[in-house]
mmCIF file of C-alpha atoms in Angstrom:
data_model
loop_
_atom_site.group_PDB
_atom_site.id
_atom_site.type_symbol
_atom_site.label_atom_id
_atom_site.label_comp_id
_atom_site.label_asym_id
_atom_site.label_seq_id
_atom_site.Cartn_x
_atom_site.Cartn_y
_atom_site.Cartn_z
ATOM 1 C CA UNK A 1 -79.689 288.785 118.852
ATOM 2 C CA UNK A 2 -78.866 290.531 122.116
ATOM 3 C CA UNK A 3 -80.316 287.534 123.965
ATOM 4 C CA UNK A 4 -78.014 285.116 122.084
ATOM 5 C CA UNK A 5 -74.933 287.255 122.853
ATOM 6 C CA UNK A 6 -75.822 287.329 126.540
ATOM 7 C CA UNK A 7 -76.330 283.558 126.560
ATOM 8 C CA UNK A 8 -72.936 282.962 124.897
ATOM 9 C CA UNK A 9 -71.245 285.339 127.351
ATOM 10 C CA UNK A 10 -72.829 283.510 130.276
ATOM 11 C CA UNK A 11 -71.617 280.195 128.876
ATOM 12 C CA UNK A 12 -68.063 281.505 128.478
ATOM 13 C CA UNK A 13 -68.128 282.919 132.015
ATOM 14 C CA UNK A 14 -69.378 279.585 133.302
ATOM 15 C CA UNK A 15 -66.580 277.741 131.482
ATOM 16 C CA UNK A 16 -63.945 280.120 132.825
ATOM 17 C CA UNK A 17 -65.314 279.680 136.318
ATOM 18 C CA UNK A 18 -65.269 275.916 135.898
ATOM 19 C CA UNK A 19 -61.647 275.963 134.647
ATOM 20 C CA UNK A 20 -60.641 278.241 137.496
ATOM 21 C CA UNK A 21 -62.338 275.905 139.929
ATOM 22 C CA UNK A 22 -60.549 272.887 138.473
ATOM 23 C CA UNK A 23 -57.227 274.732 138.552
ATOM 24 C CA UNK A 24 -57.878 275.783 142.112
ATOM 25 C CA UNK A 25 -58.697 272.205 143.027
ATOM 26 C CA UNK A 26 -55.481 271.114 141.370
ATOM 27 C CA UNK A 27 -53.530 273.736 143.308
ATOM 28 C CA UNK A 28 -55.210 272.690 146.537
ATOM 29 C CA UNK A 29 -54.429 269.064 145.842
ATOM 30 C CA UNK A 30 -50.733 269.784 145.268
ATOM 31 C CA UNK A 31 -50.584 271.993 148.337
ATOM 32 C CA UNK A 32 -52.336 269.362 150.397
ATOM 33 C CA UNK A 33 -49.976 266.654 149.167
ATOM 34 C CA UNK A 34 -47.002 268.844 149.907
ATOM 35 C CA UNK A 35 -48.287 269.592 153.407
ATOM 36 C CA UNK A 36 -49.038 265.942 153.932
ATOM 37 C CA UNK A 37 -45.523 264.955 152.917
ATOM 38 C CA UNK A 38 -44.114 267.647 155.153
ATOM 39 C CA UNK A 39 -46.284 266.456 158.016
ATOM 40 C CA UNK A 40 -45.310 262.798 157.535
ATOM 41 C CA UNK A 41 -41.628 263.691 157.604
ATOM 42 C CA UNK A 42 -42.042 265.600 160.844
ATOM 43 C CA UNK A 43 -41.142 263.200 163.641
ATOM 44 C CA UNK A 44 -41.676 263.962 167.291
ATOM 45 C CA UNK A 45 -38.799 263.031 169.579
ATOM 46 C CA UNK A 46 -38.849 263.699 173.286
ATOM 47 C CA UNK A 47 -37.362 262.072 176.343
ATOM 48 C CA UNK A 48 -33.887 261.268 177.657
ATOM 49 C CA UNK A 49 -31.382 259.473 175.438
ATOM 50 C CA UNK A 50 -27.876 258.485 176.525
ATOM 51 C CA UNK A 51 -24.717 257.433 174.716
ATOM 52 C CA UNK A 52 -21.157 256.757 175.875
ATOM 53 C CA UNK A 53 -17.741 255.931 174.531
ATOM 54 C CA UNK A 54 -14.834 257.407 172.638
ATOM 55 C CA UNK A 55 -13.459 260.574 174.194
ATOM 56 C CA UNK A 56 -12.085 261.510 170.762
ATOM 57 C CA UNK A 57 -15.653 262.253 169.641
ATOM 58 C CA UNK A 58 -16.455 264.534 172.600
ATOM 59 C CA UNK A 59 -16.128 267.903 170.830
ATOM 60 C CA UNK A 60 -18.052 266.622 167.816
ATOM 61 C CA UNK A 61 -20.805 265.045 169.934
ATOM 62 C CA UNK A 62 -21.295 268.272 171.887
ATOM 63 C CA UNK A 63 -21.784 270.120 168.597
ATOM 64 C CA UNK A 64 -24.068 267.379 167.225
ATOM 65 C CA UNK A 65 -26.250 267.535 170.311
ATOM 66 C CA UNK A 66 -26.704 271.282 169.885
ATOM 67 C CA UNK A 67 -27.502 270.875 166.180
ATOM 68 C CA UNK A 68 -29.923 267.975 166.723
ATOM 69 C CA UNK A 69 -31.789 269.821 169.469
ATOM 70 C CA UNK A 70 -32.314 272.696 167.068
ATOM 71 C CA UNK A 71 -34.737 270.381 165.259
ATOM 72 C CA UNK A 72 -35.832 268.293 168.239
ATOM 73 C CA UNK A 73 -35.760 270.638 171.249
ATOM 74 C CA UNK A 74 -37.528 268.118 173.518
ATOM 75 C CA UNK A 75 -34.782 265.500 173.114
ATOM 76 C CA UNK A 76 -32.533 265.441 176.175
ATOM 77 C CA UNK A 77 -29.261 263.870 175.025
ATOM 78 C CA UNK A 78 -26.195 263.005 177.114
ATOM 79 C CA UNK A 79 -22.837 261.502 176.167
ATOM 80 C CA UNK A 80 -20.271 260.125 178.605
ATOM 81 C CA UNK A 81 -16.749 260.238 177.043
ATOM 82 C CA UNK A 82 -15.665 257.247 179.133
ATOM 83 C CA UNK A 83 -13.521 255.698 176.396
ATOM 84 C CA UNK A 84 -14.240 253.269 173.568
ATOM 85 C CA UNK A 85 -14.003 250.078 175.611
ATOM 86 C CA UNK A 86 -16.153 251.373 178.461
ATOM 87 C CA UNK A 87 -18.711 252.764 176.017
ATOM 88 C CA UNK A 88 -19.154 249.490 174.133
ATOM 89 C CA UNK A 89 -19.467 247.592 177.443
ATOM 90 C CA UNK A 90 -22.114 250.054 178.632
ATOM 91 C CA UNK A 91 -23.979 249.631 175.327
ATOM 92 C CA UNK A 92 -23.926 245.841 175.559
ATOM 93 C CA UNK A 93 -25.258 246.071 179.125
ATOM 94 C CA UNK A 94 -28.181 248.205 177.899
ATOM 95 C CA UNK A 95 -27.067 251.242 179.901
ATOM 96 C CA UNK A 96 -26.901 253.463 176.807
ATOM 97 C CA UNK A 97 -28.595 253.481 173.400
ATOM 98 C CA UNK A 98 -25.467 253.873 171.320
ATOM 99 C CA UNK A 99 -21.722 253.769 171.801
ATOM 100 C CA UNK A 100 -18.897 255.741 170.243
ATOM 101 C CA UNK A 101 -15.794 253.660 169.550
ATOM 102 C CA UNK A 102 -12.454 254.345 167.896
ATOM 103 C CA UNK A 103 -12.166 250.603 167.278
ATOM 104 C CA UNK A 104 -14.617 248.509 165.287
ATOM 105 C CA UNK A 105 -16.509 245.766 167.071
ATOM 106 C CA UNK A 106 -14.852 242.402 167.585
ATOM 107 C CA UNK A 107 -16.650 239.295 166.357
ATOM 108 C CA UNK A 108 -17.248 238.354 169.987
ATOM 109 C CA UNK A 109 -18.892 241.708 170.715
ATOM 110 C CA UNK A 110 -21.150 241.296 167.693
ATOM 111 C CA UNK A 111 -22.248 237.913 169.050
ATOM 112 C CA UNK A 112 -22.823 239.353 172.557
ATOM 113 C CA UNK A 113 -25.020 242.099 171.117
ATOM 114 C CA UNK A 114 -27.796 239.621 170.252
ATOM 115 C CA UNK A 115 -28.894 239.856 173.892
ATOM 116 C CA UNK A 116 -28.796 243.650 173.778
ATOM 117 C CA UNK A 117 -30.661 244.231 170.500
ATOM 118 C CA UNK A 118 -34.280 243.278 169.908
ATOM 119 C CA UNK A 119 -35.897 240.859 167.458
ATOM 120 C CA UNK A 120 -32.862 238.569 167.258
ATOM 121 C CA UNK A 121 -30.717 241.205 165.581
ATOM 122 C CA UNK A 122 -27.064 242.033 166.269
ATOM 123 C CA UNK A 123 -25.368 245.420 166.565
ATOM 124 C CA UNK A 124 -23.630 247.198 163.715
ATOM 125 C CA UNK A 125 -20.921 249.854 163.630
ATOM 126 C CA UNK A 126 -20.685 252.705 161.125
ATOM 127 C CA UNK A 127 -18.012 255.412 160.704
ATOM 128 C CA UNK A 128 -19.195 258.827 161.883
ATOM 129 C CA UNK A 129 -15.992 260.696 162.741
ATOM 130 C CA UNK A 130 -12.740 260.763 160.760
ATOM 131 C CA UNK A 131 -9.859 262.512 162.467
ATOM 132 C CA UNK A 132 -6.074 262.667 162.482
ATOM 133 C CA UNK A 133 -4.334 261.488 165.642
ATOM 134 C CA UNK A 134 -1.883 264.209 166.614
ATOM 135 C CA UNK A 135 1.441 263.178 168.093
ATOM 136 C CA UNK A 136 1.763 265.994 170.604
ATOM 137 C CA UNK A 137 4.853 267.075 172.512
ATOM 138 C CA UNK A 138 5.883 269.723 175.039
ATOM 139 C CA UNK A 139 9.094 271.576 174.198
ATOM 140 C CA UNK A 140 7.823 274.973 175.233
ATOM 141 C CA UNK A 141 11.140 276.090 176.728
ATOM 142 C CA UNK A 142 12.732 275.496 173.328
ATOM 143 C CA UNK A 143 10.113 277.591 171.520
ATOM 144 C CA UNK A 144 8.800 274.516 169.698
ATOM 145 C CA UNK A 145 5.214 274.535 170.978
ATOM 146 C CA UNK A 146 2.307 275.942 168.974
ATOM 147 C CA UNK A 147 -0.007 274.826 166.197
ATOM 148 C CA UNK A 148 2.513 275.925 163.537
ATOM 149 C CA UNK A 149 5.519 274.243 165.186
ATOM 150 C CA UNK A 150 6.533 270.728 164.171
ATOM 151 C CA UNK A 151 9.312 268.272 164.943
ATOM 152 C CA UNK A 152 9.844 265.935 161.978
ATOM 153 C CA UNK A 153 9.800 262.199 162.717
ATOM 154 C CA UNK A 154 9.624 259.000 160.691
ATOM 155 C CA UNK A 155 7.459 256.060 161.752
ATOM 156 C CA UNK A 156 10.561 254.123 162.835
ATOM 157 C CA UNK A 157 11.746 256.949 165.105
ATOM 158 C CA UNK A 158 8.260 257.401 166.591
ATOM 159 C CA UNK A 159 8.056 253.668 167.337
ATOM 160 C CA UNK A 160 11.456 253.709 169.044
ATOM 161 C CA UNK A 161 10.449 256.685 171.185
ATOM 162 C CA UNK A 162 7.258 254.991 172.379
ATOM 163 C CA UNK A 163 8.865 251.587 172.980
ATOM 164 C CA UNK A 164 11.564 253.222 175.092
ATOM 165 C CA UNK A 165 14.504 252.659 172.740
ATOM 166 C CA UNK A 166 15.069 256.392 172.061
ATOM 167 C CA UNK A 167 15.115 258.253 175.366
ATOM 168 C CA UNK A 168 16.508 261.746 174.686
ATOM 169 C CA UNK A 169 15.433 264.600 172.446
ATOM 170 C CA UNK A 170 18.939 265.121 171.058
ATOM 171 C CA UNK A 171 19.260 261.481 169.996
ATOM 172 C CA UNK A 172 21.088 261.169 166.671
ATOM 173 C CA UNK A 173 18.013 259.714 164.945
ATOM 174 C CA UNK A 174 15.890 262.758 165.855
ATOM 175 C CA UNK A 175 18.656 265.231 165.029
ATOM 176 C CA UNK A 176 19.152 263.655 161.587
ATOM 177 C CA UNK A 177 15.506 264.339 160.747
ATOM 178 C CA UNK A 178 15.583 267.894 162.128
ATOM 179 C CA UNK A 179 18.830 269.516 160.965
ATOM 180 C CA UNK A 180 17.400 273.036 161.344
ATOM 181 C CA UNK A 181 16.258 272.611 164.972
ATOM 182 C CA UNK A 182 18.482 272.927 168.033
ATOM 183 C CA UNK A 183 17.148 269.981 170.037
ATOM 184 C CA UNK A 184 17.706 269.962 173.806
ATOM 185 C CA UNK A 185 19.615 267.444 175.886
ATOM 186 C CA UNK A 186 16.402 266.434 177.622
ATOM 187 C CA UNK A 187 14.821 263.119 178.574
ATOM 188 C CA UNK A 188 11.770 262.017 176.602
ATOM 189 C CA UNK A 189 8.698 260.868 178.566
ATOM 190 C CA UNK A 190 6.156 259.032 176.386
ATOM 191 C CA UNK A 191 2.549 259.457 177.595
ATOM 192 C CA UNK A 192 -0.014 256.814 176.701
ATOM 193 C CA UNK A 193 -3.649 256.010 177.450
ATOM 194 C CA UNK A 194 -4.006 253.995 180.649
ATOM 195 C CA UNK A 195 -7.629 253.103 179.862
ATOM 196 C CA UNK A 196 -8.911 250.790 177.151
ATOM 197 C CA UNK A 197 -8.850 253.004 174.085
ATOM 198 C CA UNK A 198 -9.637 252.807 170.385
ATOM 199 C CA UNK A 199 -7.257 255.716 169.805
ATOM 200 C CA UNK A 200 -4.501 253.540 171.290
ATOM 201 C CA UNK A 201 -5.381 250.712 168.896
ATOM 202 C CA UNK A 202 -5.363 253.060 165.883
ATOM 203 C CA UNK A 203 -2.029 254.563 166.928
ATOM 204 C CA UNK A 204 -0.532 251.073 167.314
ATOM 205 C CA UNK A 205 -1.980 250.048 163.956
ATOM 206 C CA UNK A 206 -0.003 252.893 162.419
ATOM 207 C CA UNK A 207 3.199 251.904 164.244
ATOM 208 C CA UNK A 208 2.902 248.203 163.385
ATOM 209 C CA UNK A 209 2.120 248.853 159.711
ATOM 210 C CA UNK A 210 4.576 251.690 159.079
ATOM 211 C CA UNK A 211 7.424 250.490 161.371
ATOM 212 C CA UNK A 212 6.980 246.726 161.819
ATOM 213 C CA UNK A 213 10.621 246.108 162.717
ATOM 214 C CA UNK A 214 10.532 248.594 165.621
ATOM 215 C CA UNK A 215 6.962 248.057 166.846
ATOM 216 C CA UNK A 216 6.513 244.345 167.375
ATOM 217 C CA UNK A 217 3.486 244.409 169.681
ATOM 218 C CA UNK A 218 0.091 243.215 168.468
ATOM 219 C CA UNK A 219 -2.134 246.310 168.206
ATOM 220 C CA UNK A 220 -4.912 246.467 170.784
ATOM 221 C CA UNK A 221 -6.942 248.851 172.888
ATOM 222 C CA UNK A 222 -4.564 248.463 175.850
ATOM 223 C CA UNK A 223 -1.087 249.999 175.810
ATOM 224 C CA UNK A 224 1.559 247.225 175.738
ATOM 225 C CA UNK A 225 4.909 248.981 176.295
ATOM 226 C CA UNK A 226 6.492 249.588 179.683
ATOM 227 C CA UNK A 227 8.163 252.926 178.902
ATOM 228 C CA UNK A 228 6.540 256.206 179.853
ATOM 229 C CA UNK A 229 3.524 257.299 181.866
ATOM 230 C CA UNK A 230 -0.160 256.430 181.575
ATOM 231 C CA UNK A 231 -3.066 258.876 181.663
ATOM 232 C CA UNK A 232 -6.845 258.443 181.685
ATOM 233 C CA UNK A 233 -8.675 259.496 178.545
ATOM 234 C CA UNK A 234 -7.804 262.001 175.830
ATOM 235 C CA UNK A 235 -7.977 264.899 178.265
ATOM 236 C CA UNK A 236 -5.679 263.072 180.664
ATOM 237 C CA UNK A 237 -3.015 262.578 177.979
ATOM 238 C CA UNK A 238 -3.174 266.240 176.972
ATOM 239 C CA UNK A 239 -2.981 267.460 180.582
ATOM 240 C CA UNK A 240 -0.038 265.174 181.351
ATOM 241 C CA UNK A 241 1.891 266.330 178.269
ATOM 242 C CA UNK A 242 1.204 269.969 179.122
ATOM 243 C CA UNK A 243 2.389 269.456 182.700
ATOM 244 C CA UNK A 244 6.009 268.558 181.950
ATOM 245 C CA UNK A 245 8.698 269.612 179.493
ATOM 246 C CA UNK A 246 9.992 266.809 177.252
ATOM 247 C CA UNK A 247 6.794 264.749 177.184
ATOM 248 C CA UNK A 248 5.259 263.274 174.015
ATOM 249 C CA UNK A 249 1.886 261.595 173.553
ATOM 250 C CA UNK A 250 -0.898 260.830 171.100
ATOM 251 C CA UNK A 251 -4.456 262.198 171.079
ATOM 252 C CA UNK A 252 -7.311 263.142 168.805
ATOM 253 C CA UNK A 253 -6.109 266.207 166.921
ATOM 254 C CA UNK A 254 -9.085 268.296 168.100
ATOM 255 C CA UNK A 255 -7.476 268.361 171.553
ATOM 256 C CA UNK A 256 -3.913 269.314 170.503
ATOM 257 C CA UNK A 257 -4.379 272.957 171.446
ATOM 258 C CA UNK A 258 -1.127 274.944 171.678
ATOM 259 C CA UNK A 259 1.163 271.935 172.034
ATOM 260 C CA UNK A 260 3.720 271.163 169.344
ATOM 261 C CA UNK A 261 2.838 268.364 166.909
ATOM 262 C CA UNK A 262 4.917 265.930 164.872
ATOM 263 C CA UNK A 263 5.125 266.173 161.089
ATOM 264 C CA UNK A 264 5.133 262.513 160.049
ATOM 265 C CA UNK A 265 7.339 261.213 157.247
ATOM 266 C CA UNK A 266 5.341 259.895 154.284
ATOM 267 C CA UNK A 267 7.429 258.865 151.326
ATOM 268 C CA UNK A 268 10.091 261.565 150.983
ATOM 269 C CA UNK A 269 8.180 264.374 152.713
ATOM 270 C CA UNK A 270 7.061 265.277 156.234
ATOM 271 C CA UNK A 271 3.325 265.898 156.575
ATOM 272 C CA UNK A 272 1.716 267.798 159.497
ATOM 273 C CA UNK A 273 -1.746 266.632 160.519
ATOM 274 C CA UNK A 274 -4.814 268.172 158.885
ATOM 275 C CA UNK A 275 -8.351 267.062 158.141
ATOM 276 C CA UNK A 276 -7.643 267.105 154.405
ATOM 277 C CA UNK A 277 -4.495 264.971 154.781
ATOM 278 C CA UNK A 278 -6.375 262.456 156.946
ATOM 279 C CA UNK A 279 -9.253 262.254 154.446
ATOM 280 C CA UNK A 280 -6.819 261.236 151.699
ATOM 281 C CA UNK A 281 -5.923 258.089 153.632
ATOM 282 C CA UNK A 282 -9.539 257.106 154.334
ATOM 283 C CA UNK A 283 -10.719 257.640 150.764
ATOM 284 C CA UNK A 284 -7.918 255.373 149.540
ATOM 285 C CA UNK A 285 -8.590 252.641 152.108
ATOM 286 C CA UNK A 286 -10.838 249.617 151.432
ATOM 287 C CA UNK A 287 -13.612 248.193 153.584
ATOM 288 C CA UNK A 288 -12.600 245.435 155.963
ATOM 289 C CA UNK A 289 -14.191 242.298 154.554
ATOM 290 C CA UNK A 290 -13.308 240.335 157.697
ATOM 291 C CA UNK A 291 -15.917 242.247 159.735
ATOM 292 C CA UNK A 292 -18.756 239.763 160.301
ATOM 293 C CA UNK A 293 -22.384 240.698 160.947
ATOM 294 C CA UNK A 294 -25.116 242.552 159.092
ATOM 295 C CA UNK A 295 -25.078 246.270 158.212
ATOM 296 C CA UNK A 296 -21.491 246.858 159.362
ATOM 297 C CA UNK A 297 -19.283 249.387 157.550
ATOM 298 C CA UNK A 298 -15.695 248.996 158.756
ATOM 299 C CA UNK A 299 -12.722 250.730 157.114
ATOM 300 C CA UNK A 300 -9.376 248.941 156.771
ATOM 301 C CA UNK A 301 -7.070 251.949 157.089
ATOM 302 C CA UNK A 302 -3.872 251.918 155.048
ATOM 303 C CA UNK A 303 -1.542 253.444 157.651
ATOM 304 C CA UNK A 304 1.524 252.595 155.578
ATOM 305 C CA UNK A 305 0.459 254.737 152.613
ATOM 306 C CA UNK A 306 3.097 256.699 150.703
ATOM 307 C CA UNK A 307 0.564 258.906 148.910
ATOM 308 C CA UNK A 308 1.782 262.494 148.680
ATOM 309 C CA UNK A 309 0.099 264.825 151.156
ATOM 310 C CA UNK A 310 -1.526 262.032 153.176
ATOM 311 C CA UNK A 311 -1.343 261.934 156.966
ATOM 312 C CA UNK A 312 -1.349 258.255 157.962
ATOM 313 C CA UNK A 313 -1.831 258.531 161.741
ATOM 314 C CA UNK A 314 -5.590 258.656 161.499
ATOM 315 C CA UNK A 315 -8.588 257.137 163.210
ATOM 316 C CA UNK A 316 -12.085 256.334 162.112
ATOM 317 C CA UNK A 317 -14.442 256.543 165.052
ATOM 318 C CA UNK A 318 -17.624 254.492 164.843
ATOM 319 C CA UNK A 319 -21.079 254.675 166.330
ATOM 320 C CA UNK A 320 -22.420 251.323 167.501
ATOM 321 C CA UNK A 321 -26.177 250.793 167.406
ATOM 322 C CA UNK A 322 -28.916 248.171 167.085
ATOM 323 C CA UNK A 323 -31.166 247.509 164.084
ATOM 324 C CA UNK A 324 -34.021 247.008 166.578
ATOM 325 C CA UNK A 325 -34.711 248.200 170.147
ATOM 326 C CA UNK A 326 -37.169 247.122 172.818
ATOM 327 C CA UNK A 327 -38.792 250.568 172.748
ATOM 328 C CA UNK A 328 -39.991 252.147 169.517
ATOM 329 C CA UNK A 329 -39.082 255.647 170.729
ATOM 330 C CA UNK A 330 -35.475 254.536 171.278
ATOM 331 C CA UNK A 331 -35.244 253.185 167.730
ATOM 332 C CA UNK A 332 -36.762 256.371 166.341
ATOM 333 C CA UNK A 333 -34.273 258.523 168.221
ATOM 334 C CA UNK A 334 -31.221 256.469 167.199
ATOM 335 C CA UNK A 335 -32.268 256.434 163.557
ATOM 336 C CA UNK A 336 -32.811 260.210 163.435
ATOM 337 C CA UNK A 337 -29.664 260.883 165.481
ATOM 338 C CA UNK A 338 -27.401 258.845 163.213
ATOM 339 C CA UNK A 339 -29.042 260.285 160.100
ATOM 340 C CA UNK A 340 -28.196 263.774 161.327
ATOM 341 C CA UNK A 341 -24.655 262.859 162.449
ATOM 342 C CA UNK A 342 -23.629 261.506 159.017
ATOM 343 C CA UNK A 343 -25.530 264.122 156.998
ATOM 344 C CA UNK A 344 -23.621 266.855 155.178
ATOM 345 C CA UNK A 345 -24.781 269.304 157.831
ATOM 346 C CA UNK A 346 -23.741 267.020 160.693
ATOM 347 C CA UNK A 347 -20.340 266.321 159.192
ATOM 348 C CA UNK A 348 -19.805 270.033 158.541
ATOM 349 C CA UNK A 349 -20.706 270.771 162.162
ATOM 350 C CA UNK A 350 -18.096 268.261 163.366
ATOM 351 C CA UNK A 351 -15.472 269.680 161.032
ATOM 352 C CA UNK A 352 -16.071 273.211 162.264
ATOM 353 C CA UNK A 353 -16.078 272.299 165.954
ATOM 354 C CA UNK A 354 -13.630 269.376 166.144
ATOM 355 C CA UNK A 355 -11.441 269.691 163.049
ATOM 356 C CA UNK A 356 -12.558 266.327 161.677
ATOM 357 C CA UNK A 357 -12.628 265.331 158.023
ATOM 358 C CA UNK A 358 -16.147 265.150 156.524
ATOM 359 C CA UNK A 359 -16.953 261.769 155.013
ATOM 360 C CA UNK A 360 -17.253 261.433 151.269
ATOM 361 C CA UNK A 361 -20.618 261.110 149.506
ATOM 362 C CA UNK A 362 -19.755 257.528 148.508
ATOM 363 C CA UNK A 363 -19.100 256.516 152.124
ATOM 364 C CA UNK A 364 -22.259 258.330 153.296
ATOM 365 C CA UNK A 365 -24.349 256.344 150.817
ATOM 366 C CA UNK A 366 -23.058 253.048 152.273
ATOM 367 C CA UNK A 367 -23.589 254.215 155.832
ATOM 368 C CA UNK A 368 -27.167 255.371 155.195
ATOM 369 C CA UNK A 369 -28.125 251.872 154.062
ATOM 370 C CA UNK A 370 -27.180 250.632 157.527
ATOM 371 C CA UNK A 371 -29.065 253.437 159.272
ATOM 372 C CA UNK A 372 -32.153 252.764 157.153
ATOM 373 C CA UNK A 373 -32.156 249.182 158.471
ATOM 374 C CA UNK A 374 -33.191 250.412 161.947
ATOM 375 C CA UNK A 375 -36.733 249.228 162.664
ATOM 376 C CA UNK A 376 -38.939 252.046 163.993
ATOM 377 C CA UNK A 377 -42.407 250.419 163.744
#
């Protein structure tokens, strides 16, 4: 009897041990799979990687570099804020791996990119940075400078200032829109970008759409009007406006600093710039179906919107890249870089450091399909 009990106990113990062993094996298998997945998603990136282009992106790119290097500390990344036109040219000449541009690619540039990209592919552009363009002015002696100070202007008045038709701050058109401000008898000096600039094109797109009777120039990356003074790059415009009383210019809002900014008339209200107000315009704007080429995501901004609370002087800045590169390590870097830039974390980083508007989840989903097309094998 005792022998039978001992035998049954041994059998039970053996079964328990077997079950424990199986369970342990199962646990080890899951853990191994998890570690394997973690290992396969860990990508090594080291070397020097250069980009160039839109000066509007500079503050955001600096923050993105710091964030990216937190994950990939051996990646040495540089960005030359030489302007949209210069950046795209440098990209097409294979001097940099990607370009930042406040203007989408032209059809001619897409065609040219076939000699820059590998495997017979052509470049694509995707939105990475959404920002209001601030119309900045210097009326410090009048107490009208500062982030909370705004002169109210309609699109028609803004167009007439920049085309040289309105030349004084106490012009009747400006006074009519600002009855509560004592405007000075002071000459207006418009300041514009002297270099080829996507910000210039976006600003002109706003003027031509919202004030077509007063702004009759075809929008482009070069400034067309004779009035005013030119300055190189975003920083040049800001420095020139700061240097003289009565000046007015346009620049990425992240660089506005302590200058006064225009509250733009939209419908029956005047709207100061903000990331939220800029995002309203982009979310309501369709894709540009005239953009030819694979994997491109180009936004056709509705600058003439009358939606309440929207700020229509806005730019979408793009990153230009190839679906295939001559070197596998370059493709790997660009794919991981763009993935980080458009991620929720990357967009939050840009918003915190440059005041940009984070892209919506719907737009991110479209953009990620283009990024996923990059060949890293």
